[in-house]
CSV table of N, CA and C in Angstrom, one decimal:
chain,number,residue,atom,x,y,z
A,1,UNK,N,0.8,-1.2,0.0
A,1,UNK,CA,0.0,0.0,0.0
A,1,UNK,C,0.9,1.3,0.0
A,2,UNK,N,1.9,1.2,0.8
A,2,UNK,CA,2.8,2.4,0.8
A,2,UNK,C,3.4,2.6,-0.6
A,3,UNK,N,3.7,1.5,-1.2
A,3,UNK,CA,4.3,1.5,-2.6
A,3,UNK,C,3.3,2.2,-3.5
A,4,UNK,N,2.0,1.7,-3.4
A,4,UNK,CA,1.0,2.2,-4.3
A,4,UNK,C,0.8,3.7,-4.1
A,5,UNK,N,0.8,4.1,-2.8
A,5,UNK,CA,0.6,5.5,-2.4
A,5,UNK,C,1.7,6.3,-3.1
A,6,UNK,N,2.9,5.8,-3.0
A,6,UNK,CA,4.0,6.5,-3.5
A,6,UNK,C,3.9,6.7,-5.0
A,7,UNK,N,3.4,5.6,-5.7
A,7,UNK,CA,3.3,5.7,-7.2
A,7,UNK,C,2.2,6.7,-7.5
A,8,UNK,N,1.1,6.7,-6.8
A,8,UNK,CA,0.0,7.6,-7.0
A,8,UNK,C,0.5,9.1,-6.8
A,9,UNK,N,1.2,9.3,-5.7
A,9,UNK,CA,1.8,10.6,-5.4
A,9,UNK,C,2.7,11.1,-6.5
A,10,UNK,N,3.5,10.2,-6.9
A,10,UNK,CA,4.5,10.5,-8.0
A,10,UNK,C,3.7,10.9,-9.3
A,11,UNK,N,2.6,10.1,-9.6
A,11,UNK,CA,1.8,10.4,-10.7
A,11,UNK,C,1.2,11.8,-10.6
A,12,UNK,N,0.7,12.1,-9.4
A,12,UNK,CA,0.1,13.4,-9.2
A,12,UNK,C,1.1,14.5,-9.5
A,13,UNK,N,2.3,14.3,-8.9
A,13,UNK,CA,3.3,15.3,-9.1
A,13,UNK,C,3.7,15.5,-10.6
A,14,UNK,N,3.7,14.3,-11.3
A,14,UNK,CA,4.0,14.4,-12.7
A,14,UNK,C,3.0,15.2,-13.5
A,15,UNK,N,1.7,14.9,-13.1
A,15,UNK,CA,0.6,15.6,-13.8
A,15,UNK,C,0.7,17.1,-13.5
A,16,UNK,N,1.0,17.5,-12.2
A,16,UNK,CA,1.1,18.9,-11.8
A,16,UNK,C,2.2,19.5,-12.6
A,17,UNK,N,3.3,18.8,-12.7
A,17,UNK,CA,4.5,19.3,-13.4
A,17,UNK,C,4.2,19.6,-14.9
A,18,UNK,N,3.5,18.6,-15.4
A,18,UNK,CA,3.1,18.7,-16.9
A,18,UNK,C,2.2,19.9,-17.1
A,19,UNK,N,1.2,20.1,-16.1
A,19,UNK,CA,0.3,21.3,-16.2
A,19,UNK,C,1.1,22.6,-16.1
A,20,UNK,N,2.1,22.5,-15.2
A,20,UNK,CA,2.9,23.7,-14.9
A,20,UNK,C,3.7,24.0,-16.2
A,21,UNK,N,4.3,23.0,-16.8
A,21,UNK,CA,5.1,23.2,-18.0
A,21,UNK,C,4.3,23.7,-19.1
A,22,UNK,N,3.0,23.2,-19.2
A,22,UNK,CA,2.1,23.6,-20.3
A,22,UNK,C,1.8,25.1,-20.1
A,23,UNK,N,1.6,25.5,-18.8
A,23,UNK,CA,1.2,26.9,-18.5
A,23,UNK,C,2.4,27.8,-18.9
A,24,UNK,N,3.6,27.3,-18.6
A,24,UNK,CA,4.8,28.1,-18.9
A,24,UNK,C,4.9,28.3,-20.4
A,25,UNK,N,4.8,27.1,-21.1
A,25,UNK,CA,4.9,27.1,-22.6
A,25,UNK,C,3.8,28.1,-23.2
A,26,UNK,N,2.6,28.0,-22.7
A,26,UNK,CA,1.5,28.8,-23.2
A,26,UNK,C,1.8,30.3,-22.9
A,27,UNK,N,2.3,30.6,-21.7
A,27,UNK,CA,2.7,32.0,-21.4
A,27,UNK,C,3.7,32.5,-22.4
A,28,UNK,N,4.7,31.6,-22.6
A,28,UNK,CA,5.8,31.9,-23.6
A,28,UNK,C,5.2,32.3,-25.0
A,29,UNK,N,4.3,31.4,-25.4
A,29,UNK,CA,3.6,31.7,-26.7
A,29,UNK,C,2.9,33.0,-26.8
A,30,UNK,N,2.2,33.3,-25.7
A,30,UNK,CA,1.5,34.6,-25.6
A,30,UNK,C,2.5,35.7,-25.6
A,31,UNK,N,3.6,35.6,-24.9
A,31,UNK,CA,4.6,36.6,-24.9
A,31,UNK,C,5.1,36.8,-26.3
A,32,UNK,N,5.4,35.7,-27.0
A,32,UNK,CA,5.9,35.9,-28.4
A,32,UNK,C,4.9,36.5,-29.3
A,33,UNK,N,3.6,36.1,-29.1
A,33,UNK,CA,2.6,36.7,-29.9
A,33,UNK,C,2.5,38.2,-29.7
A,34,UNK,N,2.5,38.5,-28.4
A,34,UNK,CA,2.4,39.9,-28.0
A,34,UNK,C,3.5,40.7,-28.6
A,35,UNK,N,4.8,40.2,-28.5
A,35,UNK,CA,5.9,40.9,-29.0
A,35,UNK,C,5.8,41.1,-30.5
A,36,UNK,N,5.3,40.0,-31.2
A,36,UNK,CA,5.1,40.2,-32.6
A,36,UNK,C,4.0,41.3,-32.9
A,37,UNK,N,3.0,41.3,-32.1
A,37,UNK,CA,1.9,42.2,-32.3
A,37,UNK,C,2.5,43.6,-32.1
A,38,UNK,N,3.3,43.8,-31.0
A,38,UNK,CA,3.9,45.1,-30.7
A,38,UNK,C,4.8,45.5,-31.8
A,39,UNK,N,5.6,44.6,-32.4
A,39,UNK,CA,6.5,44.9,-33.5
A,39,UNK,C,5.6,45.4,-34.7
A,40,UNK,N,4.5,44.7,-34.9
A,40,UNK,CA,3.6,45.1,-36.0
A,40,UNK,C,3.1,46.5,-35.9
A,41,UNK,N,2.7,46.8,-34.6
A,41,UNK,CA,2.2,48.1,-34.3
A,41,UNK,C,3.2,49.2,-34.5
A,42,UNK,N,4.4,48.9,-34.0
A,42,UNK,CA,5.6,49.8,-34.2
A,42,UNK,C,5.9,50.1,-35.7
A,43,UNK,N,5.9,48.9,-36.4
A,43,UNK,CA,6.2,49.0,-37.9
A,43,UNK,C,5.1,49.9,-38.6
A,44,UNK,N,3.9,49.6,-38.2
A,44,UNK,CA,2.7,50.3,-38.8
A,44,UNK,C,2.9,51.8,-38.5
A,45,UNK,N,3.3,52.1,-37.2
A,45,UNK,CA,3.5,53.5,-36.8
A,45,UNK,C,4.6,54.2,-37.7
A,46,UNK,N,5.7,53.4,-37.9
A,46,UNK,CA,6.8,54.0,-38.7
A,46,UNK,C,6.3,54.3,-40.1
A,47,UNK,N,5.5,53.3,-40.7
A,47,UNK,CA,5.0,53.5,-42.0
A,47,UNK,C,4.1,54.7,-42.1
A,48,UNK,N,3.3,54.9,-41.0
A,48,UNK,CA,2.4,56.1,-41.0
A,48,UNK,C,3.2,57.4,-41.0
A,49,UNK,N,4.2,57.4,-40.1
A,49,UNK,CA,5.1,58.6,-40.1
A,49,UNK,C,5.8,58.8,-41.4
A,50,UNK,N,6.3,57.8,-42.0
A,50,UNK,CA,6.9,57.9,-43.3
A,50,UNK,C,6.0,58.5,-44.3
A,51,UNK,N,4.7,57.9,-44.3
A,51,UNK,CA,3.7,58.3,-45.3
A,51,UNK,C,3.4,59.8,-45.1
A,52,UNK,N,3.3,60.2,-43.8
A,52,UNK,CA,3.0,61.6,-43.5
A,52,UNK,C,4.1,62.5,-44.0
A,53,UNK,N,5.3,62.1,-43.8
A,53,UNK,CA,6.5,62.8,-44.2
A,53,UNK,C,6.4,63.0,-45.7
A,54,UNK,N,6.1,61.9,-46.4
A,54,UNK,CA,6.0,61.8,-47.9
A,54,UNK,C,4.9,62.8,-48.3
A,55,UNK,N,3.7,62.7,-47.7
A,55,UNK,CA,2.7,63.6,-48.1
A,55,UNK,C,3.0,65.0,-47.9
A,56,UNK,N,3.7,65.3,-46.8
A,56,UNK,CA,4.1,66.7,-46.5
A,56,UNK,C,5.1,67.2,-47.6
A,57,UNK,N,6.0,66.3,-48.0
A,57,UNK,CA,6.9,66.6,-49.1
A,57,UNK,C,6.2,66.9,-50.4
A,58,UNK,N,5.2,66.1,-50.7
A,58,UNK,CA,4.4,66.3,-51.9
A,58,UNK,C,3.7,67.6,-51.9
A,59,UNK,N,3.1,67.9,-50.7
A,59,UNK,CA,2.3,69.2,-50.6
A,59,UNK,C,3.3,70.3,-50.7
A,60,UNK,N,4.4,70.3,-50.1
A,60,UNK,CA,5.4,71.4,-50.2
A,60,UNK,C,5.9,71.5,-51.6
A,61,UNK,N,6.1,70.4,-52.3
A,61,UNK,CA,6.6,70.5,-53.7
A,61,UNK,C,5.5,71.1,-54.6
A,62,UNK,N,4.2,70.8,-54.3
A,62,UNK,CA,3.1,71.4,-55.0
A,62,UNK,C,3.1,72.9,-54.8
A,63,UNK,N,3.3,73.3,-53.5
A,63,UNK,CA,3.3,74.8,-53.2
A,63,UNK,C,4.4,75.5,-54.0
A,64,UNK,N,5.5,74.8,-54.0
A,64,UNK,CA,6.7,75.5,-54.8
A,64,UNK,C,6.4,75.6,-56.3
A,65,UNK,N,5.7,74.5,-56.8
A,65,UNK,CA,5.3,74.5,-58.2
A,65,UNK,C,4.4,75.7,-58.5
A,66,UNK,N,3.4,75.9,-57.6
A,66,UNK,CA,2.4,76.9,-57.8
A,66,UNK,C,3.1,78.3,-57.7
A,67,UNK,N,4.0,78.4,-56.8
A,67,UNK,CA,4.7,79.7,-56.6
A,67,UNK,C,5.6,80.0,-57.8
A,68,UNK,N,6.2,78.9,-58.3
A,68,UNK,CA,7.1,79.1,-59.5
A,68,UNK,C,6.2,79.5,-60.7
A,69,UNK,N,5.1,78.8,-60.9
A,69,UNK,CA,4.2,79.2,-62.0
A,69,UNK,C,3.7,80.6,-61.9
A,70,UNK,N,3.4,81.0,-60.7
A,70,UNK,CA,3.0,82.4,-60.5
A,70,UNK,C,4.1,83.4,-60.8
A,71,UNK,N,5.3,83.0,-60.4
A,71,UNK,CA,6.5,83.8,-60.7
A,71,UNK,C,6.8,83.9,-62.2
A,72,UNK,N,6.6,82.8,-62.9
A,72,UNK,CA,6.9,82.7,-64.3
A,72,UNK,C,5.9,83.6,-65.1
A,73,UNK,N,4.6,83.7,-64.5
A,73,UNK,CA,3.6,84.5,-65.2
A,73,UNK,C,4.0,86.0,-65.2
A,74,UNK,N,4.6,86.4,-64.2
A,74,UNK,CA,5.0,87.9,-64.1
A,74,UNK,C,6.2,88.2,-64.9
């Protein structure tokens, strides 16, 4: 009986350990997913900033073109 009890206890510990390991692995996966998500958000932000800079440049260029045309008229 003591032997059986020991085997059962060992089994319980094994199950607990496996659950713990699963939890750690799951947590790791979530951490990785979150990091990927954060990276994506940061990248998106960078693209937005680049796009805004590009748009600003285009608008500025347009203004210069208009000014130049006005200057050429006179």
